[in-house]
Short mmCIF file of C-alpha atoms in Angstrom, two decimals:
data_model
loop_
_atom_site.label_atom_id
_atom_site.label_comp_id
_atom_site.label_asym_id
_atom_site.label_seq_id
_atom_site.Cartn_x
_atom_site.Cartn_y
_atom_site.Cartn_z
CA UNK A 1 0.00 0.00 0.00
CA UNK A 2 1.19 3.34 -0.82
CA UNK A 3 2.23 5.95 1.75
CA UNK A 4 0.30 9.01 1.98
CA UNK A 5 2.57 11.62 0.97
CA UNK A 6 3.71 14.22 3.53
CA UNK A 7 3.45 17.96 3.06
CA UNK A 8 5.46 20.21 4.16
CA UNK A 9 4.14 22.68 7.08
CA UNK A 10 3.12 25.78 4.75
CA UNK A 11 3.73 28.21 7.52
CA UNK A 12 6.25 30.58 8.88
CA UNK A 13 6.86 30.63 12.69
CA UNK A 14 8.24 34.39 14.29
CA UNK A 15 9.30 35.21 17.21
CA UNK A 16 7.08 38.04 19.40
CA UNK A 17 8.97 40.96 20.26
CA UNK A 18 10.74 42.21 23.22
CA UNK A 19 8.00 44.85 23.89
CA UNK A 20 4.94 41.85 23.70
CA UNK A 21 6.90 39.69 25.99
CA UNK A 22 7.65 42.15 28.44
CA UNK A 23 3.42 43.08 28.64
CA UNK A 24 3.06 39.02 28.63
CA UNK A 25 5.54 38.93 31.61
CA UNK A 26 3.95 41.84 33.89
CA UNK A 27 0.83 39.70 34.46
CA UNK A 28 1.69 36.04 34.22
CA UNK A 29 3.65 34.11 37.28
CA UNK A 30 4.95 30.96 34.79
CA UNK A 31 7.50 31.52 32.07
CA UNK A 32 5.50 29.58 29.65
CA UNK A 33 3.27 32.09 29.61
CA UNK A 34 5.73 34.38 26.97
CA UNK A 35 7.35 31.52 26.01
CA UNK A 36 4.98 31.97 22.61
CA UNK A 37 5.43 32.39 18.65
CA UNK A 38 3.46 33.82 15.98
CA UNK A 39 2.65 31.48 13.01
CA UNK A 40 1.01 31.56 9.82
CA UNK A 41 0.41 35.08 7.91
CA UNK A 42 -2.50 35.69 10.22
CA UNK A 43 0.15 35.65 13.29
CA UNK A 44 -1.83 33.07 15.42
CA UNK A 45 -0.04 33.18 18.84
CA UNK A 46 0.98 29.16 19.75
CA UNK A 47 3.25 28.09 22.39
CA UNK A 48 6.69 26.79 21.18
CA UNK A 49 6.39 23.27 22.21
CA UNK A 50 3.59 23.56 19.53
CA UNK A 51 6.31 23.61 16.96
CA UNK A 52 7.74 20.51 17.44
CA UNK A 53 4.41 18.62 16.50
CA UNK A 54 2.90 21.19 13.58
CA UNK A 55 3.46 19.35 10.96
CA UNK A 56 2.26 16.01 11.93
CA UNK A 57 -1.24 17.57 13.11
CA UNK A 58 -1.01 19.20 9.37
CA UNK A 59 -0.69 15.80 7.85
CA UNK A 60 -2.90 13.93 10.54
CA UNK A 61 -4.00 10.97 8.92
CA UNK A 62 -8.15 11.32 9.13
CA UNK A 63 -10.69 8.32 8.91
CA UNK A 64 -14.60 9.24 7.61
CA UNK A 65 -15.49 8.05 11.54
CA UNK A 66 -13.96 11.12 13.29
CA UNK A 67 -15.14 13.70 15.05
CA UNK A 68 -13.88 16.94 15.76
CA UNK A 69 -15.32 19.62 17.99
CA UNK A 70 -13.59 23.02 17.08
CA UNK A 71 -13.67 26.56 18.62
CA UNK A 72 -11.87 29.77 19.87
CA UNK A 73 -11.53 28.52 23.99
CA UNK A 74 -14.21 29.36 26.19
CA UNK A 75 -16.85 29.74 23.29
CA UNK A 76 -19.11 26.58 24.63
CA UNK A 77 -16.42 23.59 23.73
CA UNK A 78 -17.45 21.40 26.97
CA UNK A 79 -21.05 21.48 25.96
CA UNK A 80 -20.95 20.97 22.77
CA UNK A 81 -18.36 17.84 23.14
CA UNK A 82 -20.50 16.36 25.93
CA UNK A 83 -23.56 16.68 22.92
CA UNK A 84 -22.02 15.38 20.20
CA UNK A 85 -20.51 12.23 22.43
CA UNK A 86 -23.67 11.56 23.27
CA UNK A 87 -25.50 11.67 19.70
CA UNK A 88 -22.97 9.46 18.09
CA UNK A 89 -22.72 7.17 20.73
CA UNK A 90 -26.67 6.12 21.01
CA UNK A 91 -27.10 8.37 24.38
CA UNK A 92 -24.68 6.02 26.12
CA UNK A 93 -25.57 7.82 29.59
CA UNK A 94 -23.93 5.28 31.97
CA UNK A 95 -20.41 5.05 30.04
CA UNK A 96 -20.54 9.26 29.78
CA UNK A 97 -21.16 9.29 33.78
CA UNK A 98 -17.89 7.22 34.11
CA UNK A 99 -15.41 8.19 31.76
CA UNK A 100 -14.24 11.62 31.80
CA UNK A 101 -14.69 13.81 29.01
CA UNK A 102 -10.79 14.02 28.71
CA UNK A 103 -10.10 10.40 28.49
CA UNK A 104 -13.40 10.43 25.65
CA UNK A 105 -11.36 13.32 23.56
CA UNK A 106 -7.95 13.68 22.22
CA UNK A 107 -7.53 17.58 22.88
CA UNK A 108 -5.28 17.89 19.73
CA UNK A 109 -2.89 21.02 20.80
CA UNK A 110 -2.83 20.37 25.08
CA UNK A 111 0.79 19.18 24.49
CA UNK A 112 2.29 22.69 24.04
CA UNK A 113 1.29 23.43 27.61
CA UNK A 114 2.93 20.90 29.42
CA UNK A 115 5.79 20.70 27.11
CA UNK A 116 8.81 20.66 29.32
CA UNK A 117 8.78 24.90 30.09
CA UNK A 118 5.18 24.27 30.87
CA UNK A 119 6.02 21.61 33.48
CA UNK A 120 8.71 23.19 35.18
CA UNK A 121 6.60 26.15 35.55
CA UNK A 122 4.21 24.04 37.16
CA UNK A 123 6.47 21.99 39.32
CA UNK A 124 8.27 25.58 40.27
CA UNK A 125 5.40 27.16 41.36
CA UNK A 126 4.27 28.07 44.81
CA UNK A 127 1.52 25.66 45.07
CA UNK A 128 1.46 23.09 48.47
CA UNK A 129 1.70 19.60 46.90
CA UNK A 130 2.44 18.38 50.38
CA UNK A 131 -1.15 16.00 49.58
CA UNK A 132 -0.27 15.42 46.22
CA UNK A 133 0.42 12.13 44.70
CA UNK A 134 3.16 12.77 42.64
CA UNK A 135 3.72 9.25 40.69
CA UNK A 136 0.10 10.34 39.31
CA UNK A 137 0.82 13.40 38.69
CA UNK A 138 4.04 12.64 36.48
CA UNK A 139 1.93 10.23 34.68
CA UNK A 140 -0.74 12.78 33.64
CA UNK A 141 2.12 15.09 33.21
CA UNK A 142 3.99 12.44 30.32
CA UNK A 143 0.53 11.90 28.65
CA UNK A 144 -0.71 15.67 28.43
CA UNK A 145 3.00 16.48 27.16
CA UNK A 146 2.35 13.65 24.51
CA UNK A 147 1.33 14.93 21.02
CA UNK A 148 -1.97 13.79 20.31
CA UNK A 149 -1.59 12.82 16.49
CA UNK A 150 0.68 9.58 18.71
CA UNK A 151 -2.51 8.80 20.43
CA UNK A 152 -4.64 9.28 18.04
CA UNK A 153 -2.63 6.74 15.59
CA UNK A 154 -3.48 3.80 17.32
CA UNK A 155 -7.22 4.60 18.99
CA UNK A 156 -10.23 3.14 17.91
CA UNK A 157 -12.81 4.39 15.41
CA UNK A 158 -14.97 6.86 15.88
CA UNK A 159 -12.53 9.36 17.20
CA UNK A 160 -13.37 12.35 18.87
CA UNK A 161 -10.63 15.15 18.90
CA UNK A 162 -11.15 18.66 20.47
CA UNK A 163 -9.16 21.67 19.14
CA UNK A 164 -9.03 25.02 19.78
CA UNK A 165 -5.93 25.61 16.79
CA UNK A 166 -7.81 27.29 13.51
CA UNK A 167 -8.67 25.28 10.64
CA UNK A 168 -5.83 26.87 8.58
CA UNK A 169 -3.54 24.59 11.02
CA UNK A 170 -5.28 21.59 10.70
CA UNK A 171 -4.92 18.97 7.70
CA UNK A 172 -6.07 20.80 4.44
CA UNK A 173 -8.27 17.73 3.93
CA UNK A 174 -10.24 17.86 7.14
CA UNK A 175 -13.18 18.59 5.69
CA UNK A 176 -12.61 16.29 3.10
CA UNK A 177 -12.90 13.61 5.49
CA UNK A 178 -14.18 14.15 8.79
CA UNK A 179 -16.95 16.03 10.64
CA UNK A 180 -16.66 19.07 12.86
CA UNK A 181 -18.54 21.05 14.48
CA UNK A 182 -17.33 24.47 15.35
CA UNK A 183 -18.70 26.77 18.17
CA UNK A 184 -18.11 30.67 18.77
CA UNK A 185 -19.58 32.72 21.00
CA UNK A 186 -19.87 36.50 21.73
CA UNK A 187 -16.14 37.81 21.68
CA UNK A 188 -17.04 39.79 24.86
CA UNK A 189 -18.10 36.65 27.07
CA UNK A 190 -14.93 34.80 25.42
CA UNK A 191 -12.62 37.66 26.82
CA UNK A 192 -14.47 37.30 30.47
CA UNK A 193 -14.20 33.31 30.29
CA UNK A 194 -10.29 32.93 28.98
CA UNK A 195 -9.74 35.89 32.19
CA UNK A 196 -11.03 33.13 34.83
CA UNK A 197 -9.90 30.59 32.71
CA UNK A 198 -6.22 31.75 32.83
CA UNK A 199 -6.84 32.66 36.25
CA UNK A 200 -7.72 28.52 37.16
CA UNK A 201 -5.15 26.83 35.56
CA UNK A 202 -1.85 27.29 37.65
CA UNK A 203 0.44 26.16 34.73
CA UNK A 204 0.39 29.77 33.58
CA UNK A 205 -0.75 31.77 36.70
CA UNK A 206 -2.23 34.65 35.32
CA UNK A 207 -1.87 37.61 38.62
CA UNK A 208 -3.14 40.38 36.24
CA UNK A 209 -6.51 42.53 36.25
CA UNK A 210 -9.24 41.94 33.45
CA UNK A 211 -8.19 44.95 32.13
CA UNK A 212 -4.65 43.81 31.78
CA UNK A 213 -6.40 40.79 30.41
CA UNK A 214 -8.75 42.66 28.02
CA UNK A 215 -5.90 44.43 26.49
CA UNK A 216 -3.47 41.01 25.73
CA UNK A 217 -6.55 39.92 23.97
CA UNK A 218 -7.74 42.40 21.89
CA UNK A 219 -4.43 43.23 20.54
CA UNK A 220 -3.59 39.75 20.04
CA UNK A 221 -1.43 38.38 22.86
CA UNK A 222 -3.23 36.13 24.01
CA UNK A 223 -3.43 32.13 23.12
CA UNK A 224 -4.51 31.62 19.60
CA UNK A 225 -5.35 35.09 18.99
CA UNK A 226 -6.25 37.07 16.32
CA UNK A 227 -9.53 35.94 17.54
CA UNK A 228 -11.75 36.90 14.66
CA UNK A 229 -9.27 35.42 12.27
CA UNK A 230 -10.26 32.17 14.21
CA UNK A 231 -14.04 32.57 13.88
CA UNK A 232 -13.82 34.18 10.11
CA UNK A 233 -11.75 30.99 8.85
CA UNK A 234 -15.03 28.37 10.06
CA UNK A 235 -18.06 30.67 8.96
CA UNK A 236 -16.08 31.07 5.68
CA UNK A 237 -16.36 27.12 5.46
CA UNK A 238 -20.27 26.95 7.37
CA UNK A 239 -22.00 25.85 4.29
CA UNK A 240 -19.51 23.01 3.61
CA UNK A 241 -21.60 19.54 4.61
CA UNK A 242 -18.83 18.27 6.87
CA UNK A 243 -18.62 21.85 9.12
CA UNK A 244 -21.61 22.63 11.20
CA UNK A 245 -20.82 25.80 12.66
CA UNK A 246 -23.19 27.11 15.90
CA UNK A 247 -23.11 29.67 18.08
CA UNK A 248 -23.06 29.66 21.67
CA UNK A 249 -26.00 31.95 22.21
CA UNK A 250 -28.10 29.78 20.43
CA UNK A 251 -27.08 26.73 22.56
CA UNK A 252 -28.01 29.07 25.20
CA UNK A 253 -31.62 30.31 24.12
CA UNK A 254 -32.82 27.20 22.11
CA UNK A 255 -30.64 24.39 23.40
CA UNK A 256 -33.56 21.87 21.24
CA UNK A 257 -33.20 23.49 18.21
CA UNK A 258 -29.70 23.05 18.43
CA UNK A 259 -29.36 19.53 18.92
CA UNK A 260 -31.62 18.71 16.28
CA UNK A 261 -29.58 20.52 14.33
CA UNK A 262 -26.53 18.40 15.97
CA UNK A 263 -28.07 15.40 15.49
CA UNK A 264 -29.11 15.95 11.57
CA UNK A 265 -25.69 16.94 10.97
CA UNK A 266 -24.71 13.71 12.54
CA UNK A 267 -27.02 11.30 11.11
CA UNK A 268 -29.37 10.96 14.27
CA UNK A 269 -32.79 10.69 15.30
CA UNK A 270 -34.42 11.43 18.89
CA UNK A 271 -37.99 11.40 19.55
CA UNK A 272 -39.76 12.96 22.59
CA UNK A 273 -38.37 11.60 25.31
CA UNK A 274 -34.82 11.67 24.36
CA UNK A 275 -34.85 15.12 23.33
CA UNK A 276 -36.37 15.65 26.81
CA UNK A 277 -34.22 13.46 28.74
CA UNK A 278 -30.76 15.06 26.98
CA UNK A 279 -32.22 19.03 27.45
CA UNK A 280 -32.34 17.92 31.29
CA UNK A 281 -28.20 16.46 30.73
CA UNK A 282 -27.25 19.39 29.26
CA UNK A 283 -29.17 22.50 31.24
CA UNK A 284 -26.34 24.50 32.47
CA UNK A 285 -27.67 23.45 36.12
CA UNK A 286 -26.83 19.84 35.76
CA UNK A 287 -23.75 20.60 33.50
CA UNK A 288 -21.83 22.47 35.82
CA UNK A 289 -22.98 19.42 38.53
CA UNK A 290 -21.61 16.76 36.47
CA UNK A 291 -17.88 15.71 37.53
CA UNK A 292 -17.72 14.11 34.13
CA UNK A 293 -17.17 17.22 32.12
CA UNK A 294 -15.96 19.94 34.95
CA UNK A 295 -12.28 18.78 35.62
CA UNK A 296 -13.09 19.13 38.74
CA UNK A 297 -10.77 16.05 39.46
CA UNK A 298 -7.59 18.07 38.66
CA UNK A 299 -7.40 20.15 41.83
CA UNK A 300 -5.87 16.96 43.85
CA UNK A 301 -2.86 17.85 41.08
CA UNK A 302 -2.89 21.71 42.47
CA UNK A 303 -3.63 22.45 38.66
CA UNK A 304 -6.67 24.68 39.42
CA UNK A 305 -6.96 27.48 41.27
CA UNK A 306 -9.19 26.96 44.63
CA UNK A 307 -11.20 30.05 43.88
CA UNK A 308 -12.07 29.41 40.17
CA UNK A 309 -13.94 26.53 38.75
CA UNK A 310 -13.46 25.06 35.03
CA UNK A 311 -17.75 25.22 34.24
CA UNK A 312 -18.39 28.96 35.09
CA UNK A 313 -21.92 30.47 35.30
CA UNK A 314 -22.31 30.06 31.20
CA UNK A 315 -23.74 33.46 31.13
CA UNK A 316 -24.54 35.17 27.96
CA UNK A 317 -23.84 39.05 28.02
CA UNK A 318 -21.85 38.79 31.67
CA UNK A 319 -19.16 40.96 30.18
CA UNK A 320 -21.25 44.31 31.15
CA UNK A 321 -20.29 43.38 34.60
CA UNK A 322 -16.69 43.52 33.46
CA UNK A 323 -16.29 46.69 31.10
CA UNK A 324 -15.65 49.65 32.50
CA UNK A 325 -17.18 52.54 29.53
CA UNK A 326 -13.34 53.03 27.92
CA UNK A 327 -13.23 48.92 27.48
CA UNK A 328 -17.04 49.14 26.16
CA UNK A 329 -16.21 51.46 23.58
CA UNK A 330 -13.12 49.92 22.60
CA UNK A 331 -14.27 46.70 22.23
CA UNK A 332 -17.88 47.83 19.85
CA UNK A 333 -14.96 49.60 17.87
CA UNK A 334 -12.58 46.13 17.85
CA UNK A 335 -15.63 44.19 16.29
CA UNK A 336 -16.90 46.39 14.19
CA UNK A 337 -13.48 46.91 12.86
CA UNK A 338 -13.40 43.00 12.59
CA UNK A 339 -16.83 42.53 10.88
CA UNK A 340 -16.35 44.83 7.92
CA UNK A 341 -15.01 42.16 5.75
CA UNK A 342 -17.36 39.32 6.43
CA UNK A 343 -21.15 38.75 6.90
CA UNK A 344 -20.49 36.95 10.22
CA UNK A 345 -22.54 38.17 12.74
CA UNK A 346 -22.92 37.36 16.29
CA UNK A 347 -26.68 36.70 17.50
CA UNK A 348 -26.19 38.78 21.01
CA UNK A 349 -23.17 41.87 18.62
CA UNK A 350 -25.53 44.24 16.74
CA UNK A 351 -22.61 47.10 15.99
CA UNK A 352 -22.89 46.72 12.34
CA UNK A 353 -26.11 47.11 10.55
#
């Protein structure tokens, strides 16, 4: 049998400047934090482990049986993995309840934070691990630092893989092969979720304000940002059959609507009482309950932060109790510098009419 020819990564890597990795360095505690690179012409920030392992996600060989749940992070990836696991697998309730969603994903890109700089930041940090079982810990530590596409070789069909990289970094024949569905989500909310997100996770130890935050983001400093770059590159592809792309409002206001929409996309039927039984799974009530899906586990590591929690409150619109009128104005002036290319439009943004 032939081998599948390899291409070459198509993409340029560049190093941030002095001046962005001095602003990285004021408000994160770990040196992985500025430990980053720009690739691609769009300048998509990526830590460097990420380098090592580009080009084998880029030529990841795909079967017709995977699944891949895409997004910017913190734009509704939980909840839409935990649906879409749950479609293809019949509404397999019981095995869901016992199997972590991270052992029923491959998250494709996790590597580049616990690369070796991500570890040692971790295992340098001020965190007690007096209670910490630390032969566990080094074995979640070897398989997080492992790249994915090794896992993924050998794992049976259907495969699920979550990714937060951009579909411009993924295998040019993705959609060729495989399914995905891709969430986004108010750019606002995102910004409020990746602040408490990189608040959690001690690996980079965010100490800054959300202003500090708000301003790594919108200019780009922050993980996988350009952000709209990310979202334009999916809705540019939403009427190809193998994308479904949602939004996270929607899951929010008409979570039925959106599964049937799911589930035709998938090749699924529910009648009454599934629908009913699955809206009850996945209300944001019982969601942020379930110690399936809310890495809740990972404290005993000392990877969270005791004051933050991984499922938040899922609010839409909570970033109005985060803007101060300067950040208000500069972000309606961020998207609707963002939108004037595109007819992408978020359900809860109305800047551009």
């Amino acid at each position: 049998m032939e081998e599948p020819s390899i291409l070459p990564f198509p993409y340029q890597f560049k190093e941030i400047s002095d001046e962005e990795k001095s602003i990285i360095k004021r408000v994160y505690n770990a040196p992985i934090a500025s430990e980053c690179v720009r690739v691609g012409p769009k300048g998509y920030i990526v830590y460097k482990p990420y380098i090592n392992d580009a080009e084998n996600i880029y030529n990841m060989p795909l079967r017709p049986t995977d699944v891949f749940v895409a997004s910017y992070q913190r734009s509704g990836t939980t909840w839409t993995q935990e649906l879409v696991w749950l479609l293809v697998n019949d509404l397999d309730y019981s095995t869901a309840a016992a199997i972590p969603l991270t052992a029923r994903y491959q998250f494709l890109e996790i590597f580049m934070y616990f690369g070796e700089e991500g570890q040692d930041s971790y295992l340098n940090s001020s965190i007690n691990m007096a209670n910490v079982d630390m032969n566990k810990l080094f074995e979640i530590m070897k398989l997080w630092s492992t790249p994915a596409t090794q896992l993924l070789a050998n794992a049976p069909s259907p495969r699920f893989v979550k990714t937060h990289l951009p579909l411009t970094l993924l295998s040019p024949k993705i959609l060729e092969t495989a399914k995905v569905v891709y969430v986004a989500r108010d750019p606002r909310d995102v910004v409020v979720s990746c602040y408490h997100h990189a608040r959690l996770l001690t690996v980079t130890a965010y100490s800054g304000t959300f202003k500090e935050f708000w301003n790594l983001f919108h200019k780009s400093l922050f993980t996988l940002t350009p952000y709209f770059e990310h979202v334009k590159e999916a809705w540019d592809k939403r009427h190809n059959p193998n994308l479904l792309f949602l939004f996270y409002e929607e899951l929010s206001k008409d979570l039925p609507t959106v599964i049937h929409r799911v589930a035709d996309f998938l090749g699924k039927q529910l009648d009454d009482d599934q629908m009913a039984k699955l809206c009850d799974h996945l209300s944001f009530k019982n969601f942020k309950n379930n110690i399936s899906v809310n890495y809740e586990d990972l404290r005993e590591f000392g990877l969270m932060d005791e004051n933050e929690t991984f499922v938040r409150k899922g609010k839409v619109g909570g970033w109005r109790d985060y803007f101060d009128e300067d950040m208000t104005q500069q972000a309606d002036q961020w998207i609707n510098d963002n939108l004037q290319d595109t007819d992408l439009r978020f359900p809860s943004t109305n800047l551009i009419e």
